[in-house]
Coordinates of C-alpha atoms in Angstrom, one line a residue:
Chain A
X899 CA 291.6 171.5 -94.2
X900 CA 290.1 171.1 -91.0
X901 CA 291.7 170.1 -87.5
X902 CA 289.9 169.7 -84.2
X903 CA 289.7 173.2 -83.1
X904 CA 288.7 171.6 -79.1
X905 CA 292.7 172.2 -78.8
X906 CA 293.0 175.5 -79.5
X907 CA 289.8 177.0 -78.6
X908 CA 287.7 175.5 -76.5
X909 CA 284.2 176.9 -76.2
X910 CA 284.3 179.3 -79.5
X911 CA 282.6 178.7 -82.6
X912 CA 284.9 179.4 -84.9
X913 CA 286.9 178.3 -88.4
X914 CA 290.5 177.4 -89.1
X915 CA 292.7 178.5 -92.0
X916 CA 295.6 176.6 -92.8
X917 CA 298.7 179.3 -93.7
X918 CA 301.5 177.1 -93.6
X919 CA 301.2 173.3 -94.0
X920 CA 304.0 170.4 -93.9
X921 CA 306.7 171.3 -96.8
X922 CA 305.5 174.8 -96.4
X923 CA 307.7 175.4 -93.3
X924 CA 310.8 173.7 -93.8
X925 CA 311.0 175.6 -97.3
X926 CA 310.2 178.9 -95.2
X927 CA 313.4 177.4 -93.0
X928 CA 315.4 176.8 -96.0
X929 CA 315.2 180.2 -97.7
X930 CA 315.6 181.8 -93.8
X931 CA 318.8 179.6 -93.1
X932 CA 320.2 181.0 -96.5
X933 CA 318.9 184.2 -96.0
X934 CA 321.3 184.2 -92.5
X935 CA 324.1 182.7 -94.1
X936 CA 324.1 185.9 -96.6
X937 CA 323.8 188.5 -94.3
X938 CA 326.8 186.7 -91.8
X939 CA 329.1 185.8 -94.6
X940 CA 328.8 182.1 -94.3
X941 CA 327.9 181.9 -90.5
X942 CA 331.2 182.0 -89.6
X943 CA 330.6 183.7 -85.5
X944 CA 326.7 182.3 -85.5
X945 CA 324.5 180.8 -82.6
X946 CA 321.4 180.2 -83.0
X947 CA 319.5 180.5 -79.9
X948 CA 315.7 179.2 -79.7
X949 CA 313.3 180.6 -77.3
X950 CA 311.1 176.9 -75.9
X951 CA 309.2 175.7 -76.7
X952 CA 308.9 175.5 -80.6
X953 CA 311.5 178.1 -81.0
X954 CA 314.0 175.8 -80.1
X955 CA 313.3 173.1 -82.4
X956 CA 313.0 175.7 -85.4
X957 CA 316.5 176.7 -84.1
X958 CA 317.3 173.0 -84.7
X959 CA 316.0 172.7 -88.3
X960 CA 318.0 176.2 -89.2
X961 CA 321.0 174.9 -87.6
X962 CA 320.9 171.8 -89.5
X963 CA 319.8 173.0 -93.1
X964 CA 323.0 175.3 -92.7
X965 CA 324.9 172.4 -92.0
X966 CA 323.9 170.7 -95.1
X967 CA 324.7 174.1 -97.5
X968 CA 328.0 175.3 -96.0
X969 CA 329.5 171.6 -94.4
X970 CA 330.2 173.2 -90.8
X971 CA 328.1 173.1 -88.0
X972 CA 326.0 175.7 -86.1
X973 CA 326.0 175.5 -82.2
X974 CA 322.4 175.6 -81.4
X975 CA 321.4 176.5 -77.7
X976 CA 318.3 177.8 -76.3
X977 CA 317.3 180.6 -74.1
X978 CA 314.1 180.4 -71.4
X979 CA 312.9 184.1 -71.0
X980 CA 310.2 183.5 -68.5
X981 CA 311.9 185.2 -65.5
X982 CA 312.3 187.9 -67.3
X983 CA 308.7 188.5 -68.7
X984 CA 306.9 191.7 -67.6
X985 CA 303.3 190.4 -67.7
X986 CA 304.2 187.3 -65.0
X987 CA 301.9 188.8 -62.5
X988 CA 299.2 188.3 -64.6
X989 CA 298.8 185.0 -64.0
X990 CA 300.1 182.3 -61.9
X991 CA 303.8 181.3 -62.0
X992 CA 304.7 179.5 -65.0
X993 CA 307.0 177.0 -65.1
X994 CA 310.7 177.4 -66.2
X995 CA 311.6 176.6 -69.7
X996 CA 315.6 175.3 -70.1
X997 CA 318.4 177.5 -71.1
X998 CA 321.3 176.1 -72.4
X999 CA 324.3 177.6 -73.8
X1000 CA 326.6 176.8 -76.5
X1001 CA 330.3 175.2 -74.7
X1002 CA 332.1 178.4 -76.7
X1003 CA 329.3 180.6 -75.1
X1004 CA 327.6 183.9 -76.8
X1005 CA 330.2 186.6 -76.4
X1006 CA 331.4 188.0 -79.7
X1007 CA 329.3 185.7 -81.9
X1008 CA 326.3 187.1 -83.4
X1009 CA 322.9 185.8 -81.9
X1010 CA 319.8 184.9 -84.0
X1011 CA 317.2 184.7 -81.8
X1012 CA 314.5 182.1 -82.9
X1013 CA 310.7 182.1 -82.2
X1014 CA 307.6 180.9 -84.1
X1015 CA 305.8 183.7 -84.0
X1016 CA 306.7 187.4 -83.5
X1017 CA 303.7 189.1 -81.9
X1018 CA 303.6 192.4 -79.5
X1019 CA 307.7 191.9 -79.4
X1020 CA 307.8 191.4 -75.5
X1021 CA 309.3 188.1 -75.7
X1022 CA 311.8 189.5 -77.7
X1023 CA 312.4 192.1 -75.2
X1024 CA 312.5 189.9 -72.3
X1025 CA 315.1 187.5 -74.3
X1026 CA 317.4 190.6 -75.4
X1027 CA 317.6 191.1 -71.0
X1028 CA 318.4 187.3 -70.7
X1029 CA 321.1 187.4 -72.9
X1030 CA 322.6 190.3 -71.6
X1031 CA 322.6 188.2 -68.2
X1032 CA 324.7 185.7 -70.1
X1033 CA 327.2 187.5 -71.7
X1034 CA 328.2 190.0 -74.4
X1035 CA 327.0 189.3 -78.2
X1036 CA 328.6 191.2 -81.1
X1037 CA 324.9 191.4 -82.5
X1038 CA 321.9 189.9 -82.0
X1039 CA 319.3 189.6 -84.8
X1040 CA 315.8 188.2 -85.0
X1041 CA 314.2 185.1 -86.7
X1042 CA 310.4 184.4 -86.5
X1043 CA 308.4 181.5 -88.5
X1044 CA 305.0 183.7 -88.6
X1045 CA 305.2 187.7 -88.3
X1046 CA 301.8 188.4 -87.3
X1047 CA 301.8 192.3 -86.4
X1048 CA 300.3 193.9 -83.7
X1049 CA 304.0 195.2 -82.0
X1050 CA 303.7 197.0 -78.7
X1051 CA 307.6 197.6 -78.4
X1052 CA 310.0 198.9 -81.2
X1053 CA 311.1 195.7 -82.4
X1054 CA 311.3 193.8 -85.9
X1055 CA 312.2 191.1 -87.4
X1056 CA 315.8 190.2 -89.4
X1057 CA 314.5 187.0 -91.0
X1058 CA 310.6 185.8 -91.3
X1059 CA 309.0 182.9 -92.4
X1060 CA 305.7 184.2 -93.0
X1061 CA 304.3 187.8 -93.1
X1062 CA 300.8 187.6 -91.8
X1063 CA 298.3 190.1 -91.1
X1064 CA 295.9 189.7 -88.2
X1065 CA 293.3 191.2 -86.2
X1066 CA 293.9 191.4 -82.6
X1067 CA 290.8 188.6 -82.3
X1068 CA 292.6 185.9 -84.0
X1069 CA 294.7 183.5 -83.1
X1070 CA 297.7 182.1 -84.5
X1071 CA 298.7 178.8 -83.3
X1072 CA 302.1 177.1 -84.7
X1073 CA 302.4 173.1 -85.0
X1074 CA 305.9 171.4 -85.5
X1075 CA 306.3 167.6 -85.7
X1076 CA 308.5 167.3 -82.8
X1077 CA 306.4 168.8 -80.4
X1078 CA 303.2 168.2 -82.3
X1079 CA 303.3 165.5 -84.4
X1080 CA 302.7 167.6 -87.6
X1081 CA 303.5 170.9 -89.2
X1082 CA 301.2 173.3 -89.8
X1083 CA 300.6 177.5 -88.7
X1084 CA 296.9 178.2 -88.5
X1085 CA 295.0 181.0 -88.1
X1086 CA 291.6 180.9 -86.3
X1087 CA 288.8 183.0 -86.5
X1088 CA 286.1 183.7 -84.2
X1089 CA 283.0 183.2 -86.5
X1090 CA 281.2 186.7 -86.6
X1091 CA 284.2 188.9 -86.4
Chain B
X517 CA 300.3 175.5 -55.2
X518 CA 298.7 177.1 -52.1
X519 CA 299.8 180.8 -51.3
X520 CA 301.4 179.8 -47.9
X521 CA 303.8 177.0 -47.7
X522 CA 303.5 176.1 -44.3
X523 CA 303.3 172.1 -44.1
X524 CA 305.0 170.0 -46.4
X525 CA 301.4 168.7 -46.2
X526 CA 300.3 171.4 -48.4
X527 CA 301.7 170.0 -51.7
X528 CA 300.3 167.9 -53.8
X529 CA 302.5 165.5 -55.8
X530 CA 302.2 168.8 -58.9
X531 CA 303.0 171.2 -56.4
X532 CA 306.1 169.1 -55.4
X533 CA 307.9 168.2 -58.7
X534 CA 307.1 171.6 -60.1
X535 CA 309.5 173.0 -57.5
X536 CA 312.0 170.6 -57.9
X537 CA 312.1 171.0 -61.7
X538 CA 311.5 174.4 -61.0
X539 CA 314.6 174.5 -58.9
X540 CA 316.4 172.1 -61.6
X541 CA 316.5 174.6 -64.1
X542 CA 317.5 177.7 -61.0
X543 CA 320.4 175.8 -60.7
X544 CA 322.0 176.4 -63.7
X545 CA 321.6 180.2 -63.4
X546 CA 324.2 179.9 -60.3
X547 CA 326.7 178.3 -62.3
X548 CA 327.0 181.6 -64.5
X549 CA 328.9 184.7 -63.6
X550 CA 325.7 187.0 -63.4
X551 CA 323.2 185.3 -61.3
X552 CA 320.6 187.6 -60.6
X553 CA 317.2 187.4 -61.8
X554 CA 315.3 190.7 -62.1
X555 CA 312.1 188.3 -61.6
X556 CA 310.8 189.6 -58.1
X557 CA 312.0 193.4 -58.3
X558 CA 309.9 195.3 -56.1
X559 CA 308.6 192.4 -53.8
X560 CA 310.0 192.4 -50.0
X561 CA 310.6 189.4 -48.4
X562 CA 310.8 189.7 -44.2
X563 CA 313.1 187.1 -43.0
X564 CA 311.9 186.6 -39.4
X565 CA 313.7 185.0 -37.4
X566 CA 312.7 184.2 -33.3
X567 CA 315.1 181.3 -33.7
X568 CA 318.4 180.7 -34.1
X569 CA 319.9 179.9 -37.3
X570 CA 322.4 180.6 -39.4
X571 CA 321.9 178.6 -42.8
X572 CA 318.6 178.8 -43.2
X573 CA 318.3 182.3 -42.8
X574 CA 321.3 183.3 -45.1
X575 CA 319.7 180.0 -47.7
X576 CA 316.7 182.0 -47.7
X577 CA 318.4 185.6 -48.3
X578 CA 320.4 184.2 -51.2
X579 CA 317.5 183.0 -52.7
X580 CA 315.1 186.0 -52.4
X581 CA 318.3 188.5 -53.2
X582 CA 319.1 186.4 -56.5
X583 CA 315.5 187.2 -57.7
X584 CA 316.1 191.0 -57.0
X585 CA 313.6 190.9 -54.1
X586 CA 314.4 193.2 -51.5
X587 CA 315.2 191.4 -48.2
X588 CA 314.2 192.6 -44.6
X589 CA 315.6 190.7 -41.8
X590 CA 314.9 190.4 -38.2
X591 CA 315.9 188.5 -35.6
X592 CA 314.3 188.3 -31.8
X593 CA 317.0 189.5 -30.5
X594 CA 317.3 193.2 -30.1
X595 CA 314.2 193.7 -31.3
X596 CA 311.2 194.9 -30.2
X597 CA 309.8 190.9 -29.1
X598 CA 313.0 191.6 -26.2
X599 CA 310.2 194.4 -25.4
X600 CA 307.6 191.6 -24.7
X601 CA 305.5 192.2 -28.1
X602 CA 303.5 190.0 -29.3
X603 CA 303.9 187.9 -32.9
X604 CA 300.5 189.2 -34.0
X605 CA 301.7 193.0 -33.2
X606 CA 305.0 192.2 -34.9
X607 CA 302.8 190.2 -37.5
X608 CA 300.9 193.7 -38.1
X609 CA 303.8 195.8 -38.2
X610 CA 305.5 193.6 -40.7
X611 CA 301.7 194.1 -42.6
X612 CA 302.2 197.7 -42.1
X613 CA 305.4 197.8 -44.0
X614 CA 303.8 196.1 -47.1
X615 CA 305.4 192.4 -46.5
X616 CA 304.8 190.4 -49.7
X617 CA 306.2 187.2 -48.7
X618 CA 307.3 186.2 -44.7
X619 CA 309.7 183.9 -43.6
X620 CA 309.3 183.0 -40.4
X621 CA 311.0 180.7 -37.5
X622 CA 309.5 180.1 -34.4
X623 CA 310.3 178.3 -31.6
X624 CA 306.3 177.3 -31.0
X625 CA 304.9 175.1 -33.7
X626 CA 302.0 176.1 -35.3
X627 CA 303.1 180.0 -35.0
X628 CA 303.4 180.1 -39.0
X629 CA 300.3 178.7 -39.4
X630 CA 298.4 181.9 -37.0
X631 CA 301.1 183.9 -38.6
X632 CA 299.1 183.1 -42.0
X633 CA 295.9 184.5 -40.6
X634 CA 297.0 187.9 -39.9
X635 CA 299.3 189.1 -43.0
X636 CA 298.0 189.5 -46.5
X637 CA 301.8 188.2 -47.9
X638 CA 302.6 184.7 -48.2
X639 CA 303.8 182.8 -45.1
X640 CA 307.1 180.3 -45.7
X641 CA 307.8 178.5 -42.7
X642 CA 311.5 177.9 -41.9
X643 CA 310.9 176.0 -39.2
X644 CA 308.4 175.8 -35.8
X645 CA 308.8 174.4 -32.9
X646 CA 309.1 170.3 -33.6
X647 CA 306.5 170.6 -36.2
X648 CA 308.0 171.1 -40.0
X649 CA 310.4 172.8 -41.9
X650 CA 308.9 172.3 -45.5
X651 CA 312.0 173.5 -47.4
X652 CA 314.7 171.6 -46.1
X653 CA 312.2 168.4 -47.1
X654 CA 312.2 169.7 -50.7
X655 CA 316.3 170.5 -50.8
X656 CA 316.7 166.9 -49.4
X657 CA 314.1 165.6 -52.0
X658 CA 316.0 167.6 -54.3
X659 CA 319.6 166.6 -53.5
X660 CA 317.9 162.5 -53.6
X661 CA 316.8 163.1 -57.2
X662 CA 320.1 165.0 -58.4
X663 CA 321.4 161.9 -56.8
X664 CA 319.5 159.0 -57.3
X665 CA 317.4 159.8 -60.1
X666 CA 313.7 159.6 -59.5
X667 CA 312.4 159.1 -56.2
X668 CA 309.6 156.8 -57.1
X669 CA 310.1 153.1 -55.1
X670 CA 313.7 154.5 -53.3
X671 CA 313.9 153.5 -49.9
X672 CA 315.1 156.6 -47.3
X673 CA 316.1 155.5 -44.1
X674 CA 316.0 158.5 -41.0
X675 CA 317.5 158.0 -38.0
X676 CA 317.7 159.4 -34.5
X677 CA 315.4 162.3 -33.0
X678 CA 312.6 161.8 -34.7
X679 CA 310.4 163.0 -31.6
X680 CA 312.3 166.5 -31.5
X681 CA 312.8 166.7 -35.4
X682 CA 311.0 169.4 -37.5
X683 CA 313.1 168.0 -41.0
X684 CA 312.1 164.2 -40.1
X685 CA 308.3 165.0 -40.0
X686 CA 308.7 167.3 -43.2
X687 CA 310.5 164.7 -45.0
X688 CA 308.3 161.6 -44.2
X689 CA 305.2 163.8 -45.5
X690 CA 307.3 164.4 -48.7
X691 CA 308.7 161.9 -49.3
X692 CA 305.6 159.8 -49.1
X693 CA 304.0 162.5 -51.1
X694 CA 306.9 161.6 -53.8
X695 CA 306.5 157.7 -54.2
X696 CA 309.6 157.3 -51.5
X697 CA 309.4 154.3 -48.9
X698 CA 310.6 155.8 -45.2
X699 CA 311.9 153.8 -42.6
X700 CA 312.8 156.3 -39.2
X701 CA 315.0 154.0 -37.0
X702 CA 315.4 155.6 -33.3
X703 CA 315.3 154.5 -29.8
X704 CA 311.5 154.6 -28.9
X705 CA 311.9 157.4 -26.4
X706 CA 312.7 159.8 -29.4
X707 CA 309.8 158.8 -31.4
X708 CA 306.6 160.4 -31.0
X709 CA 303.7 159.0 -29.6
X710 CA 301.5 159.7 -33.1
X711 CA 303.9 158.2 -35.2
X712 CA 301.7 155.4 -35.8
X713 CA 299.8 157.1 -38.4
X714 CA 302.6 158.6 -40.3
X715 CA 302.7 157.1 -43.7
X716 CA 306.3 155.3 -42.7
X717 CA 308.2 152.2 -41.4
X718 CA 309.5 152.5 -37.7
X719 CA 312.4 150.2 -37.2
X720 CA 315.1 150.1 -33.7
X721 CA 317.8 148.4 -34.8
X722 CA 319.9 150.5 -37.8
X723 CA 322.0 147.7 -38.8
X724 CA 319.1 145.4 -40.5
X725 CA 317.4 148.3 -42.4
X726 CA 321.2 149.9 -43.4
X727 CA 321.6 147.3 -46.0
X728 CA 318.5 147.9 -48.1
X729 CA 318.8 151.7 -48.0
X730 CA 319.4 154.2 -51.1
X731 CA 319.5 157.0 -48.6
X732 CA 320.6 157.3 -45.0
X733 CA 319.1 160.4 -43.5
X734 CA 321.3 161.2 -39.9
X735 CA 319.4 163.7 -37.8
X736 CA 321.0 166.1 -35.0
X737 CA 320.8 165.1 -31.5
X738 CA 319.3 168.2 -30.6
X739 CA 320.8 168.5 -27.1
X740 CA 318.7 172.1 -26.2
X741 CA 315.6 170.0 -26.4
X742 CA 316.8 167.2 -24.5
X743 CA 314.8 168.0 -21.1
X744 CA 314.4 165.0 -19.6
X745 CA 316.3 161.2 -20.2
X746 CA 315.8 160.2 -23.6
X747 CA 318.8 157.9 -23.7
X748 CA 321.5 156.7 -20.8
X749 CA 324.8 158.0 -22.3
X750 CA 325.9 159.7 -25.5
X751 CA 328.1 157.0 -26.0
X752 CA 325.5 154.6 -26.1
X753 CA 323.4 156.4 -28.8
X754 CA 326.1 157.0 -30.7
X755 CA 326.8 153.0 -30.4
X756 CA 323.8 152.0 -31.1
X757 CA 322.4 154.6 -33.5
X758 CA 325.2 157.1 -34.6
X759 CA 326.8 156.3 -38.4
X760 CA 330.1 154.9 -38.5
X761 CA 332.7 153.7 -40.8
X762 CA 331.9 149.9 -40.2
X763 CA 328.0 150.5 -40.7
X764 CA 328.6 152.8 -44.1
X765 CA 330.0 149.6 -45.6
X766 CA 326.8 147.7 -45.0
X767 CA 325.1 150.2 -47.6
X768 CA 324.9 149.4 -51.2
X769 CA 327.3 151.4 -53.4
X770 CA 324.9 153.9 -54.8
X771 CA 323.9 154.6 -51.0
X772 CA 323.7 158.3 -50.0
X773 CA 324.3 159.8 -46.4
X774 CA 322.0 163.1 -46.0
X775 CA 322.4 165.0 -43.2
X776 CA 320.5 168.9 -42.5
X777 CA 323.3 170.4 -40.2
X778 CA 324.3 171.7 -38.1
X779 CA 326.4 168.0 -37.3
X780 CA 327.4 166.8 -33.9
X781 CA 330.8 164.8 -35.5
X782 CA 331.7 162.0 -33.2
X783 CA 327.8 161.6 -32.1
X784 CA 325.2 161.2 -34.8
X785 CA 327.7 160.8 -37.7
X786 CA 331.5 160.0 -38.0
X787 CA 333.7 163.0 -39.3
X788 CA 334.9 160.1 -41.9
X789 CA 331.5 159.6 -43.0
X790 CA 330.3 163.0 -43.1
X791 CA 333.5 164.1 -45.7
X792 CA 333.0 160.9 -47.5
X793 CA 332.4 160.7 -51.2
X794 CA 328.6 159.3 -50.4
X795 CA 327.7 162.6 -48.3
X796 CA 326.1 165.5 -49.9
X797 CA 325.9 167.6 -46.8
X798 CA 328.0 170.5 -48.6
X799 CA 325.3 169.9 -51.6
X800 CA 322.6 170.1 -49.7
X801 CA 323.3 174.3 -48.5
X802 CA 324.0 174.6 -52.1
X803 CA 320.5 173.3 -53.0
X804 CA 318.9 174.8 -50.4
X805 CA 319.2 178.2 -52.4
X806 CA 318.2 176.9 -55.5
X807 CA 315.0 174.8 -54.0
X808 CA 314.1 178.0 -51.8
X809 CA 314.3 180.0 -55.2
X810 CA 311.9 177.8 -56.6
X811 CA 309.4 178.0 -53.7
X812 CA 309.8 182.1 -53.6
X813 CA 309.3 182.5 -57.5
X814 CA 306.8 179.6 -57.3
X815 CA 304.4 181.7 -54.4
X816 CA 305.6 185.4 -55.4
X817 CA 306.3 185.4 -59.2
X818 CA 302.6 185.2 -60.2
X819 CA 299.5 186.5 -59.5
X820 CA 298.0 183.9 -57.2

């Protein structure tokens, strides 16, 4: 399987492996949304909240395979952590992602937060801040498409798509059909590492 | 985006609609019950002041407090400027004491732009002399979009002192920037000379170009600047150029009516007008804080 790399590295030589492809991720979504509906009892108090870009339409796809197996809807929202990242004077100033918020808000329902792919574990840390700006969960618990190591903060995932060990070098780069056009996690290798 | 933002010259058509989205997405952090942002913790931002003012200064302090900034102000009077020193001595001082972003307002235009070339920090200008005042264009811009949608092909109409006015100079170079078609209507002494090669529409008579307007910008009859005889009476400005009740209903329904305060009610605007459902004068002090978020997170929150 090979897709123009120009996109995701430039200038490197370099090869692509194809860890998830189309079915591959919504089953990963199915057996996570069923996986949440175990561990909350039927989702009774849950809100899934996406972190943009993708993680918000993964939130999406959860919320909606969980309205197919139990019948009731899951309010869906999505949390921009960007002013609260701790590497943004690295770089220039991003721009702002959306947040939105269920009407019935977050306090005392329990919080899955929803990102592709779980990496050092700042974003996660930044997003655990922004919630705590927006009100008072009962819990909050983690779901990731791709856990690919590496964590830099004391932080783990509560549901995962796909456990994948990496090497620092690599790069993991996360395709969804509404943002993308396709679905697809690949990993890419600098050749001669 | 530049590091200073001195002339609404100095954005690009980006630079401009990042703020406003920017700014789009601040303002729904001030609709909920915590609305800080721990973004610029540890950054000061000197609010100085050699003017007058009392929104712009407290717009600016609301915006630089809600992103944890710390927030140093000082005003010309009572200080050390009483004392005869010097805006590059106070420009070093303010260095001294590790400014990362300054917000100045100066009765001489062009002051932000020397101001620029003596502190390492980011210069904002607030206002100088009859030059600009970049971030009331973008709140205005901003309160037109919230409005009106986008801004591409909409046709702003500003009238009055154009000659004296630091927001109608800002907004025309905005404006144009954003797509907007500006007409300023005034009587020809209160235009200035140069306004030939602004990129807008001059016009004297308000009641042909009311009718085709989506926006209505009134401008303050800035009587401290008027120094010589720019017009007989009052009453005959307001007559021929102030907004009343019977030229409101010449506008189209959509039609906005903008003004920057503070408001001379009874001369540049009627008090009718000014509370009417088509104002968004309140709106606009409320933007300001979001848009001046925008611009301070936009300059400070990255490494430039």
């Amino acid at each position: 399987m090979v897709f123009s790399l120009a996109e995701a590295i430039p200038h490197a030589q370099s090869h692509v492996h194809a860890v998830l492809e189309g079915p591959d991720i919504n089953r990963a979504l199915i057996r996570i949304s069923h996986e949440i509906l175990e561990r909350t009892k039927g989702g009774e108090d849950v809100v899934l909240l996406g972190i943009p870009t993708r993680g918000v339409h993964l939130a999406r796809r959860l919320a909606g395979h969980i309205r197919q197996f139990e019948g009731h809807p899951v309010p869906v929202g999505s949390l921009d952590i960007t002013m609260y990242r701790d590497d943004l004077r690295t770089r220039p100033a991003r721009p702002l992602g959306r947040t939105e918020l269920p009407a019935d808000g977050i306090d005392d329902r329990t919080v899955v937060l929803v990102d592709d792919v779980l990496y050092s574990g700042r974003t996660v840390r930044a997003a655990l801040d922004a919630l705590a700006a927006l009100g008072r969960p009962r819990a909050v618990q983690l779901a990731a498409l791709v856990d690919r190591g590496h964590r830099e903060l004391p932080i783990r995932a509560d549901y995962v798509g796909k456990n994948l060990p990496t090497s620092k070098s690599e790069i993991v780069k996360v395709y969804l059909e509404e943002n993308d056009g396709r679905d697809a996690v690949l990993l890419l290798k600098e050749d001669g590492k | 985006m530049k590091r200073h933002l001195i002339s609404a010259a100095d954005l690009s058509r980006d630079d401009a609609l990042l703020i406003l989205d920017t700014a789009d997405e601040l303002a729904r952090i001030s609709d909920r019950s915590i609305k800080k942002l721990p973004t610029l913790r540890g950054r000061t931002v000197v609010n100085l002041f050699f003017e007058d003012s009392t929104r712009t200064r407290i717009s600016f302090e609301a915006a630089a407090k809600r992103l944890s900034a710390d927030v140093i102000n000082f005003s010309a009077k009572g200080s050390s400027v009483s004392k005869g020193e010097s805006l590059k001595d106070t420009a070093l001082t303010l260095e001294a004491m590790g400014a990362d972003a300054v917000v100045i307002r100066h009765g001489a235009s062009g002051a932000p732009h020397r101001l620029a070339g003596w502190v390492r920090g980011s210069v904002v200008n607030a206002g100088d002399g009859t030059h600009e005042h970049p971030t009331q264009a973008l709140l205005d811009a901003y309160t037109m979009r919230r409005r009106l949608g986008s801004l591409e092909g909409r046709r702003v109409t500003v009238v009055g002192d154009v000659l004296h006015s630091r927001v109608a100079r800002s907004n025309v170079l905005l404006l144009a920037t954003l797509g907007a078609e500006v007409t300023l209507v005034a009587p020809p002494t209160l235009l200035p000379v140069s306004v030939g090669s602004w990129p807008c529409e001059v016009s004297y008579d308000l009641d042909s170009v009311l009718p085709k307007s989506d926006v209505v910008m009134m401008l303050r009859v800035q009587r401290e600047r008027m120094n010589a005889a720019f017009f007989p009476t009052e009453r005959e400005y307001s007559r021929r150029y102030g907004l009343d009740r019977d030229r409101v209903a010449r506008l189209h329904d959509e039609a906005i009516v903008m003004h920057p305060g503070p408001m001379n009610r009874g001369m540049e605007i009627a008090a009718e007008v000014a509370d009417s459902a088509r104002s968004t004068i309140v709106e606009q002090v409320a933007n300001g804080v979001t848009t001046r978020m925008a611009v301070l997170y936009l300059l400070l929150g990255g490494d430039i």
